[in-house]
Amino acid sequence: MDIYESTSEFSKGYRAGDVVYVMYRNPHTYNVANIQQAAVVNNPDHPGELALFLYETYYPLNSDIAIYHTEADAEQAYATYFGSSN
């Protein structure tokens, strides 16, 4: 995961249309996490900014979300933090 000091610096590594993978925690069961595919899109609420589109919702594209360029990278991080995903 690429981490930068500010949201605008963080989002420079991404372009609208990129497909990324995120670790998404179940909001109802905090100790459950999954790897989900998400899209990087132009933020409809803040022109000129990028957002993640996941589950029909826009999320800010910043370092608060664990974002990975490949599914393999996401699975490796998942295994490090939560154990095997199988």
C-alpha atoms as a PDB file:
ATOM      1  CA  MET A   1       0.000   0.000   0.000  1.00  0.00           C
ATOM      2  CA  ASP A   2       1.305   3.425  -0.890  1.00  0.00           C
ATOM      3  CA  ILE A   3       1.034   5.877   2.015  1.00  0.00           C
ATOM      4  CA  TYR A   4       1.459   9.618   1.564  1.00  0.00           C
ATOM      5  CA  GLU A   5       1.008  12.490   4.001  1.00  0.00           C
ATOM      6  CA  SER A   6      -2.065  14.078   2.440  1.00  0.00           C
ATOM      7  CA  THR A   7      -5.120  12.922   0.539  1.00  0.00           C
ATOM      8  CA  SER A   8      -4.134  14.808  -2.617  1.00  0.00           C
ATOM      9  CA  GLU A   9      -0.622  13.341  -2.549  1.00  0.00           C
ATOM     10  CA  PHE A  10      -2.027   9.872  -1.838  1.00  0.00           C
ATOM     11  CA  SER A  11      -4.412   9.933  -4.779  1.00  0.00           C
ATOM     12  CA  LYS A  12      -1.656  10.867  -7.277  1.00  0.00           C
ATOM     13  CA  GLY A  13      -0.796   7.171  -7.608  1.00  0.00           C
ATOM     14  CA  TYR A  14      -4.271   6.416  -8.974  1.00  0.00           C
ATOM     15  CA  ARG A  15      -6.404   7.347 -11.982  1.00  0.00           C
ATOM     16  CA  ALA A  16     -10.134   7.187 -12.581  1.00  0.00           C
ATOM     17  CA  GLY A  17     -10.849   3.758 -14.024  1.00  0.00           C
ATOM     18  CA  ASP A  18      -8.224   1.893 -11.991  1.00  0.00           C
ATOM     19  CA  VAL A  19      -9.377  -1.326 -10.371  1.00  0.00           C
ATOM     20  CA  VAL A  20      -7.963  -1.809  -6.873  1.00  0.00           C
ATOM     21  CA  TYR A  21      -8.465  -4.175  -3.966  1.00  0.00           C
ATOM     22  CA  VAL A  22      -9.320  -3.109  -0.439  1.00  0.00           C
ATOM     23  CA  MET A  23      -9.655  -4.805   2.913  1.00  0.00           C
ATOM     24  CA  TYR A  24     -13.227  -4.093   3.883  1.00  0.00           C
ATOM     25  CA  ARG A  25     -14.449  -4.691   7.422  1.00  0.00           C
ATOM     26  CA  ASN A  26     -18.016  -5.799   7.985  1.00  0.00           C
ATOM     27  CA  PRO A  27     -19.671  -2.803   9.686  1.00  0.00           C
ATOM     28  CA  HIS A  28     -21.838  -5.122  11.807  1.00  0.00           C
ATOM     29  CA  THR A  29     -19.112  -7.559  12.861  1.00  0.00           C
ATOM     30  CA  TYR A  30     -15.878  -5.663  13.370  1.00  0.00           C
ATOM     31  CA  ASN A  31     -13.634  -8.733  13.505  1.00  0.00           C
ATOM     32  CA  VAL A  32     -14.707  -9.874  10.021  1.00  0.00           C
ATOM     33  CA  ALA A  33     -12.789  -8.506   7.026  1.00  0.00           C
ATOM     34  CA  ASN A  34     -12.873  -9.362   3.348  1.00  0.00           C
ATOM     35  CA  ILE A  35     -10.900  -8.435   0.276  1.00  0.00           C
ATOM     36  CA  GLN A  36     -13.124  -6.556  -2.143  1.00  0.00           C
ATOM     37  CA  GLN A  37     -12.551  -5.198  -5.618  1.00  0.00           C
ATOM     38  CA  ALA A  38     -13.249  -1.473  -5.921  1.00  0.00           C
ATOM     39  CA  ALA A  39     -13.051   1.119  -8.668  1.00  0.00           C
ATOM     40  CA  VAL A  40     -11.232   4.434  -8.546  1.00  0.00           C
ATOM     41  CA  VAL A  41     -13.648   7.047  -9.904  1.00  0.00           C
ATOM     42  CA  ASN A  42     -14.056  10.791 -10.140  1.00  0.00           C
ATOM     43  CA  ASN A  43     -15.756  11.918  -6.944  1.00  0.00           C
ATOM     44  CA  PRO A  44     -19.231  13.195  -7.891  1.00  0.00           C
ATOM     45  CA  ASP A  45     -19.473  15.211  -4.652  1.00  0.00           C
ATOM     46  CA  HIS A  46     -16.052  16.874  -4.956  1.00  0.00           C
ATOM     47  CA  PRO A  47     -15.067  17.660  -8.571  1.00  0.00           C
ATOM     48  CA  GLY A  48     -11.372  17.248  -9.213  1.00  0.00           C
ATOM     49  CA  GLU A  49     -10.972  14.578  -6.512  1.00  0.00           C
ATOM     50  CA  LEU A  50     -10.902  10.814  -6.787  1.00  0.00           C
ATOM     51  CA  ALA A  51     -12.954   8.369  -4.728  1.00  0.00           C
ATOM     52  CA  LEU A  52     -13.334   4.632  -4.276  1.00  0.00           C
ATOM     53  CA  PHE A  53     -16.608   3.154  -5.471  1.00  0.00           C
ATOM     54  CA  LEU A  54     -17.496   0.097  -3.408  1.00  0.00           C
ATOM     55  CA  TYR A  55     -20.921  -1.419  -2.721  1.00  0.00           C
ATOM     56  CA  GLU A  56     -22.749   1.428  -4.497  1.00  0.00           C
ATOM     57  CA  THR A  57     -21.047   3.964  -2.191  1.00  0.00           C
ATOM     58  CA  TYR A  58     -18.285   6.527  -2.710  1.00  0.00           C
ATOM     59  CA  TYR A  59     -15.442   6.534  -0.182  1.00  0.00           C
ATOM     60  CA  PRO A  60     -12.618   9.076   0.063  1.00  0.00           C
ATOM     61  CA  LEU A  61      -9.423   7.910  -1.572  1.00  0.00           C
ATOM     62  CA  ASN A  62      -6.973   8.361   1.282  1.00  0.00           C
ATOM     63  CA  SER A  63      -4.542   6.458   3.473  1.00  0.00           C
ATOM     64  CA  ASP A  64      -7.289   5.525   5.964  1.00  0.00           C
ATOM     65  CA  ILE A  65      -8.279   2.648   3.666  1.00  0.00           C
ATOM     66  CA  ALA A  66      -5.950  -0.278   2.957  1.00  0.00           C
ATOM     67  CA  ILE A  67      -5.720  -0.142  -0.845  1.00  0.00           C
ATOM     68  CA  TYR A  68      -3.737  -2.581  -2.986  1.00  0.00           C
ATOM     69  CA  HIS A  69      -2.977  -2.515  -6.694  1.00  0.00           C
ATOM     70  CA  THR A  70      -3.310  -6.295  -7.081  1.00  0.00           C
ATOM     71  CA  GLU A  71      -5.447  -8.990  -5.531  1.00  0.00           C
ATOM     72  CA  ALA A  72      -2.274 -10.938  -4.679  1.00  0.00           C
ATOM     73  CA  ASP A  73      -0.922  -7.986  -2.666  1.00  0.00           C
ATOM     74  CA  ALA A  74      -4.236  -7.704  -0.819  1.00  0.00           C
ATOM     75  CA  GLU A  75      -4.283 -11.433  -0.055  1.00  0.00           C
ATOM     76  CA  GLN A  76      -0.725 -11.300   1.246  1.00  0.00           C
ATOM     77  CA  ALA A  77      -1.580  -8.395   3.565  1.00  0.00           C
ATOM     78  CA  TYR A  78      -4.768 -10.171   4.673  1.00  0.00           C
ATOM     79  CA  ALA A  79      -2.760 -13.270   5.579  1.00  0.00           C
ATOM     80  CA  THR A  80      -0.307 -11.126   7.552  1.00  0.00           C
ATOM     81  CA  TYR A  81      -3.042  -9.441   9.603  1.00  0.00           C
ATOM     82  CA  PHE A  82      -5.802 -12.063   9.809  1.00  0.00           C
ATOM     83  CA  GLY A  83      -4.270 -15.408   8.848  1.00  0.00           C
ATOM     84  CA  SER A  84      -5.089 -17.414   5.755  1.00  0.00           C
ATOM     85  CA  SER A  85      -8.084 -16.244   3.685  1.00  0.00           C
ATOM     86  CA  ASN A  86      -8.928 -19.852   2.725  1.00  0.00           C
END
